[in-house]
Amino acid sequence: MATSKDVARLAGVSHTTVSRAFRNDPKVKPATRQRIMKIAEELGYTPNQVASNLRSQKTRTVGLIISFGFNPFFLEITHTLETELASNGYRLLIAFDEADPDRQWNILQSLSSAQVNSILFTPLYRDADQKNRLHSWMKHSPIHFLQLIAEDFDDFPSFSFDDNLGAYLGTRHLLSQGHRNILMVGGTNRVEGYTRAFEEIGCRPAYPYQNLSSESREQNFEKIKAAILSQKPSAVFAIAYDMNYLAYEVLLKLNLRVPEDISFLAFDDDRWLQLLGISVIGHPIQALSGSIVREILSYEVGDEVYPSSTSFKPFLIERNSVLSI
């Protein structure tokens, strides 16, 4: 089996120059690198990058744990991160914890054993004891931890979106189009923005929000259906990715046309929403990913990095699903 020393001998360069050529080091002249790569290809030589990285304790590898694997929103973040990290010579290891704290803990141990340099994840725990155990382990680990769409630990950097601002922008848009009977469906983490928009015009929401985060899909479907039939809202605002499709499915089941019979606004921009011309609250995913990559690279080159909480502002994308009344 050919070695880097064989390549160096035939190319008339040092062993160090061969290593630098495979790292795309700018100190290696283009003509020299081309000669080295040609000889390496002829010999069938490829560098043992894993062994090299382990010797230097820099695997140039980032772990990403995704808690909501079927959410296109997180898949888009993943794709953007992988592209930007790869362009800087880093690998991205991806794992799915299915929103299970125990599964996430096992993945964290596995990534730690693989000597990744950074881990990006949404911390999960069932109680205070689990949270404290996770926090203590993170503090004593040499790994660089980053929180994705979470701000659970102040002493670790976090990257999130201002969800309440998104709910506020969406509700304000519906109110500006004359809607007052607005049915909001989803979890509780975006209710503040919904109620704030109503307060600004001096009134209360006609209906309480529908908290559907802990129900099964079938139960949520029936709950949304019952709310629409009983409350007869002029607009539905779905504030969670999994509620977008479910709420729209209910509207189809009830033979309600959007926007002729009822207006519809969604959270997180997905392709099917774009195709149907649904207005949404979008998020600056490129900005989020770019900020995460800069944080990782700064840490990797030894720059002093201080824990920070970075929140990105969502924005309204108007299409054709909200009717002015």
Short mmCIF file of C-alpha atoms in Angstrom, two decimals:
data_model
loop_
_atom_site.label_atom_id
_atom_site.label_comp_id
_atom_site.label_asym_id
_atom_site.label_seq_id
_atom_site.Cartn_x
_atom_site.Cartn_y
_atom_site.Cartn_z
CA MET A 1 0.00 0.00 0.00
CA ALA A 2 1.38 3.39 -1.02
CA THR A 3 2.29 5.90 1.68
CA SER A 4 2.75 9.66 1.76
CA LYS A 5 6.51 9.06 1.81
CA ASP A 6 6.23 7.25 -1.53
CA VAL A 7 4.33 10.21 -2.98
CA ALA A 8 6.90 12.65 -1.57
CA ARG A 9 9.83 10.70 -3.02
CA LEU A 10 8.38 10.53 -6.53
CA ALA A 11 7.23 14.16 -6.45
CA GLY A 12 10.60 15.36 -5.19
CA VAL A 13 9.12 17.12 -2.17
CA SER A 14 9.09 16.65 1.57
CA HIS A 15 6.60 14.53 3.48
CA THR A 16 5.28 17.75 5.07
CA THR A 17 4.61 19.28 1.66
CA VAL A 18 2.48 16.26 0.70
CA SER A 19 0.42 16.69 3.88
CA ARG A 20 -0.01 20.40 3.18
CA ALA A 21 -1.08 19.71 -0.40
CA PHE A 22 -3.91 17.47 0.79
CA ARG A 23 -5.02 20.16 3.25
CA ASN A 24 -5.15 22.74 0.42
CA ASP A 25 -2.51 24.79 2.24
CA PRO A 26 -1.92 28.03 0.28
CA LYS A 27 1.81 27.71 1.02
CA VAL A 28 1.98 24.90 -1.56
CA LYS A 29 2.32 26.21 -5.10
CA PRO A 30 -0.50 25.17 -7.47
CA ALA A 31 1.91 23.40 -9.84
CA THR A 32 3.46 21.45 -6.96
CA ARG A 33 0.07 20.47 -5.59
CA GLN A 34 -1.07 19.33 -9.05
CA ARG A 35 2.05 17.14 -9.39
CA ILE A 36 1.51 15.63 -5.94
CA MET A 37 -2.16 14.87 -6.64
CA LYS A 38 -1.33 13.25 -9.98
CA ILE A 39 1.28 10.95 -8.41
CA ALA A 40 -1.03 10.15 -5.49
CA GLU A 41 -3.77 9.15 -7.92
CA GLU A 42 -1.39 6.95 -9.89
CA LEU A 43 -0.26 5.22 -6.69
CA GLY A 44 -3.78 4.95 -5.32
CA TYR A 45 -2.80 6.90 -2.21
CA THR A 46 -5.31 8.66 0.05
CA PRO A 47 -4.35 10.23 3.38
CA ASN A 48 -5.54 8.75 6.66
CA GLN A 49 -7.26 11.95 7.73
CA VAL A 50 -8.88 10.41 10.81
CA ALA A 51 -5.55 9.25 12.27
CA SER A 52 -3.94 12.60 11.50
CA ASN A 53 -6.73 14.50 13.16
CA LEU A 54 -6.70 12.29 16.26
CA ARG A 55 -2.99 12.89 16.71
CA SER A 56 -3.62 16.64 16.74
CA GLN A 57 -6.86 16.30 18.77
CA LYS A 58 -8.59 18.29 16.01
CA THR A 59 -10.98 16.06 14.09
CA ARG A 60 -12.50 19.04 12.26
CA THR A 61 -15.83 17.35 12.89
CA VAL A 62 -19.07 18.89 14.15
CA GLY A 63 -21.92 16.85 15.57
CA LEU A 64 -25.50 17.91 14.91
CA ILE A 65 -28.36 16.28 16.82
CA ILE A 66 -31.80 16.88 15.30
CA SER A 67 -34.82 16.47 17.54
CA PHE A 68 -37.51 16.90 14.88
CA GLY A 69 -36.31 14.94 11.89
CA PHE A 70 -39.50 15.32 9.84
CA ASN A 71 -39.46 19.10 10.11
CA PRO A 72 -38.31 20.52 6.74
CA PHE A 73 -37.24 23.63 8.61
CA PHE A 74 -34.50 21.72 10.48
CA LEU A 75 -33.50 19.84 7.34
CA GLU A 76 -32.93 23.16 5.60
CA ILE A 77 -30.76 24.34 8.50
CA THR A 78 -28.83 21.05 8.28
CA HIS A 79 -28.20 21.42 4.55
CA THR A 80 -27.02 25.00 4.91
CA LEU A 81 -24.73 24.13 7.83
CA GLU A 82 -23.23 21.13 6.03
CA THR A 83 -22.50 23.20 2.92
CA GLU A 84 -20.80 26.02 4.82
CA LEU A 85 -18.81 23.72 7.09
CA ALA A 86 -17.65 21.58 4.16
CA SER A 87 -16.39 24.68 2.35
CA ASN A 88 -14.21 25.31 5.41
CA GLY A 89 -12.89 21.76 5.58
CA TYR A 90 -15.19 20.40 8.29
CA ARG A 91 -17.37 17.31 8.42
CA LEU A 92 -20.87 17.26 9.86
CA LEU A 93 -22.04 14.14 11.70
CA ILE A 94 -25.85 14.05 11.91
CA ALA A 95 -27.95 12.09 14.40
CA PHE A 96 -31.65 12.06 15.27
CA ASP A 97 -32.86 11.80 18.86
CA GLU A 98 -36.62 11.70 18.06
CA ALA A 99 -37.16 14.29 20.83
CA ASP A 100 -36.23 11.62 23.40
CA PRO A 101 -33.92 12.83 26.25
CA ASP A 102 -32.50 9.35 26.87
CA ARG A 103 -31.75 8.81 23.20
CA GLN A 104 -30.13 12.25 23.03
CA TRP A 105 -27.93 11.45 26.03
CA ASN A 106 -26.68 8.27 24.35
CA ILE A 107 -25.94 10.17 21.14
CA LEU A 108 -24.01 12.80 23.09
CA GLN A 109 -21.85 10.05 24.62
CA SER A 110 -21.23 8.52 21.19
CA LEU A 111 -20.24 11.84 19.64
CA SER A 112 -17.96 12.53 22.58
CA SER A 113 -16.25 9.15 22.04
CA ALA A 114 -15.80 10.06 18.37
CA GLN A 115 -13.88 13.16 19.56
CA VAL A 116 -15.97 15.70 17.70
CA ASN A 117 -14.85 19.25 18.37
CA SER A 118 -18.30 20.85 18.56
CA ILE A 119 -21.86 19.65 19.09
CA LEU A 120 -24.95 21.60 18.04
CA PHE A 121 -28.21 20.40 19.61
CA THR A 122 -31.46 21.31 21.34
CA PRO A 123 -31.07 20.23 25.01
CA LEU A 124 -33.73 17.75 26.14
CA TYR A 125 -34.55 16.63 29.69
CA ARG A 126 -37.60 15.42 31.62
CA ASP A 127 -36.91 17.07 34.96
CA ALA A 128 -34.51 19.28 36.90
CA ASP A 129 -32.24 16.36 37.81
CA GLN A 130 -31.78 15.40 34.16
CA LYS A 131 -31.15 19.03 33.25
CA ASN A 132 -28.52 19.40 35.98
CA ARG A 133 -26.79 16.17 34.93
CA LEU A 134 -26.64 17.32 31.33
CA HIS A 135 -25.36 20.74 32.29
CA SER A 136 -22.66 19.35 34.58
CA TRP A 137 -21.45 16.94 31.91
CA MET A 138 -21.28 19.73 29.31
CA LYS A 139 -19.28 21.96 31.66
CA HIS A 140 -16.67 19.27 32.28
CA SER A 141 -16.39 18.16 28.66
CA PRO A 142 -13.70 19.53 26.30
CA ILE A 143 -16.32 19.71 23.54
CA HIS A 144 -17.66 23.04 22.34
CA PHE A 145 -21.45 22.91 22.81
CA LEU A 146 -23.93 25.14 20.99
CA GLN A 147 -27.68 25.28 21.62
CA LEU A 148 -29.96 25.22 18.58
CA ILE A 149 -33.37 26.90 18.89
CA ALA A 150 -32.93 26.91 22.66
CA GLU A 151 -31.56 29.08 25.45
CA ASP A 152 -31.54 26.61 28.34
CA PHE A 153 -27.99 27.24 29.59
CA ASP A 154 -26.61 30.78 29.92
CA ASP A 155 -22.98 29.63 29.94
CA PHE A 156 -23.19 28.05 26.47
CA PRO A 157 -23.84 29.90 23.20
CA SER A 158 -27.38 29.67 21.85
CA PHE A 159 -28.98 30.39 18.49
CA SER A 160 -32.73 30.83 18.21
CA PHE A 161 -35.56 32.67 16.51
CA ASP A 162 -37.84 35.19 18.19
CA ASP A 163 -40.99 33.05 17.98
CA ASN A 164 -43.17 35.51 19.85
CA LEU A 165 -42.22 38.24 17.39
CA GLY A 166 -43.25 35.90 14.57
CA ALA A 167 -46.62 35.28 16.21
CA TYR A 168 -47.02 39.02 16.72
CA LEU A 169 -46.20 39.83 13.09
CA GLY A 170 -48.62 37.21 11.79
CA THR A 171 -51.46 38.25 14.07
CA ARG A 172 -50.89 41.93 13.35
CA HIS A 173 -51.07 41.20 9.62
CA LEU A 174 -54.40 39.40 10.02
CA LEU A 175 -55.74 42.23 12.18
CA SER A 176 -54.65 44.80 9.60
CA GLN A 177 -56.75 42.95 7.02
CA GLY A 178 -59.85 43.32 9.19
CA HIS A 179 -59.84 39.92 10.89
CA ARG A 180 -60.85 39.76 14.52
CA ASN A 181 -62.07 36.17 14.83
CA ILE A 182 -58.63 34.57 14.52
CA LEU A 183 -58.13 30.96 15.59
CA MET A 184 -54.51 30.27 16.51
CA VAL A 185 -53.48 26.61 16.70
CA GLY A 186 -50.22 25.26 18.11
CA GLY A 187 -48.19 25.27 21.31
CA THR A 188 -47.88 27.81 24.07
CA ASN A 189 -44.47 29.29 23.27
CA ARG A 190 -45.85 31.82 20.78
CA VAL A 191 -48.99 32.98 22.56
CA GLU A 192 -47.47 36.17 23.96
CA GLY A 193 -46.99 37.68 20.50
CA TYR A 194 -50.53 36.71 19.51
CA THR A 195 -52.11 38.43 22.50
CA ARG A 196 -49.80 41.47 22.24
CA ALA A 197 -51.02 42.22 18.72
CA PHE A 198 -54.62 42.23 19.98
CA GLU A 199 -53.74 44.42 22.95
CA GLU A 200 -52.26 47.04 20.64
CA ILE A 201 -55.64 47.59 19.01
CA GLY A 202 -57.41 47.60 22.37
CA CYS A 203 -59.20 44.28 22.32
CA ARG A 204 -58.86 40.68 23.41
CA PRO A 205 -58.64 37.61 21.16
CA ALA A 206 -62.10 36.34 20.32
CA TYR A 207 -61.03 32.76 21.10
CA PRO A 208 -58.35 31.28 23.34
CA TYR A 209 -55.45 29.69 21.47
CA GLN A 210 -55.64 25.95 20.87
CA ASN A 211 -52.74 24.24 22.66
CA LEU A 212 -52.26 21.04 20.67
CA SER A 213 -48.65 20.16 21.43
CA SER A 214 -49.37 17.21 23.73
CA GLU A 215 -52.15 15.53 21.74
CA SER A 216 -52.03 12.77 19.12
CA ARG A 217 -52.45 13.67 15.47
CA GLU A 218 -56.01 12.34 15.38
CA GLN A 219 -56.95 14.23 18.53
CA ASN A 220 -55.44 17.43 17.19
CA PHE A 221 -57.35 17.03 13.92
CA GLU A 222 -60.65 16.68 15.74
CA LYS A 223 -59.83 19.54 18.09
CA ILE A 224 -59.09 21.93 15.21
CA LYS A 225 -62.18 20.75 13.36
CA ALA A 226 -64.42 21.29 16.40
CA ALA A 227 -62.97 24.75 17.03
CA ILE A 228 -63.61 25.85 13.44
CA LEU A 229 -67.16 24.51 13.41
CA SER A 230 -68.09 26.06 16.76
CA GLN A 231 -66.20 29.35 16.60
CA LYS A 232 -66.44 30.01 12.85
CA PRO A 233 -63.23 32.07 12.65
CA SER A 234 -62.52 34.23 9.63
CA ALA A 235 -58.84 33.24 9.77
CA VAL A 236 -56.71 30.37 11.06
CA PHE A 237 -53.12 31.00 12.14
CA ALA A 238 -51.09 27.79 12.50
CA ILE A 239 -47.98 28.50 14.56
CA ALA A 240 -46.06 25.23 14.36
CA TYR A 241 -44.69 23.32 11.37
CA ASP A 242 -46.67 20.15 12.13
CA MET A 243 -49.85 22.18 12.62
CA ASN A 244 -49.59 23.85 9.20
CA TYR A 245 -50.44 20.73 7.24
CA LEU A 246 -52.89 19.43 9.83
CA ALA A 247 -54.89 22.67 9.98
CA TYR A 248 -54.96 22.93 6.19
CA GLU A 249 -56.11 19.30 5.99
CA VAL A 250 -59.01 20.17 8.31
CA LEU A 251 -60.00 23.06 6.05
CA LEU A 252 -60.04 20.73 3.05
CA LYS A 253 -62.11 18.18 4.98
CA LEU A 254 -64.66 20.91 5.78
CA ASN A 255 -64.68 22.03 2.12
CA LEU A 256 -63.50 25.50 3.11
CA ARG A 257 -61.67 27.35 0.34
CA VAL A 258 -58.60 29.48 1.11
CA PRO A 259 -58.93 32.45 1.09
CA GLU A 260 -62.49 32.71 -0.27
CA ASP A 261 -64.14 31.02 2.71
CA ILE A 262 -61.42 31.39 5.33
CA SER A 263 -57.99 33.00 5.48
CA PHE A 264 -54.96 30.94 6.43
CA LEU A 265 -51.53 31.91 7.74
CA ALA A 266 -48.71 29.46 8.57
CA PHE A 267 -45.41 29.37 10.48
CA ASP A 268 -42.15 28.23 8.80
CA ASP A 269 -41.96 28.35 5.03
CA ASP A 270 -42.20 24.97 3.31
CA ARG A 271 -42.42 24.14 -0.39
CA TRP A 272 -46.02 22.98 -0.31
CA LEU A 273 -46.97 26.31 1.28
CA GLN A 274 -45.12 28.16 -1.46
CA LEU A 275 -46.85 26.06 -4.13
CA LEU A 276 -50.32 26.84 -2.73
CA GLY A 277 -49.57 30.53 -2.26
CA ILE A 278 -49.94 30.42 1.52
CA SER A 279 -48.72 33.47 3.45
CA VAL A 280 -46.20 32.51 6.13
CA ILE A 281 -43.89 33.70 8.85
CA GLY A 282 -40.44 32.95 7.48
CA HIS A 283 -37.05 32.73 9.19
CA PRO A 284 -33.53 33.88 8.17
CA ILE A 285 -32.01 30.40 8.02
CA GLN A 286 -28.92 31.50 6.09
CA ALA A 287 -28.15 34.12 8.73
CA LEU A 288 -28.60 31.57 11.53
CA SER A 289 -26.36 29.00 9.85
CA GLY A 290 -23.71 31.59 9.03
CA SER A 291 -23.60 32.77 12.63
CA ILE A 292 -23.24 29.19 13.91
CA VAL A 293 -20.41 28.44 11.48
CA ARG A 294 -18.55 31.62 12.45
CA GLU A 295 -18.85 30.65 16.12
CA ILE A 296 -17.47 27.17 15.41
CA LEU A 297 -14.57 28.44 13.32
CA SER A 298 -13.63 31.11 15.86
CA TYR A 299 -13.50 28.48 18.56
CA GLU A 300 -11.49 26.08 16.40
CA VAL A 301 -8.72 28.59 15.64
CA GLY A 302 -8.36 29.41 19.32
CA ASP A 303 -10.07 32.79 19.41
CA GLU A 304 -11.51 33.67 22.79
CA VAL A 305 -15.25 32.98 22.51
CA TYR A 306 -17.72 34.16 25.14
CA PRO A 307 -21.14 32.52 25.64
CA SER A 308 -23.78 34.56 23.85
CA SER A 309 -27.44 34.33 23.02
CA THR A 310 -28.21 35.19 19.42
CA SER A 311 -31.84 35.61 18.41
CA PHE A 312 -32.90 36.10 14.78
CA LYS A 313 -36.00 38.00 13.76
CA PRO A 314 -38.67 36.25 11.64
CA PHE A 315 -40.48 38.08 8.87
CA LEU A 316 -43.81 38.04 7.07
CA ILE A 317 -44.03 36.62 3.55
CA GLU A 318 -47.30 37.75 1.98
CA ARG A 319 -48.86 35.56 -0.69
CA ASN A 320 -52.51 34.89 -1.52
CA SER A 321 -54.07 33.15 1.46
CA VAL A 322 -55.24 36.13 3.53
CA LEU A 323 -58.35 37.96 2.37
CA SER A 324 -59.05 41.55 3.37
CA ILE A 325 -62.51 41.82 4.97
#
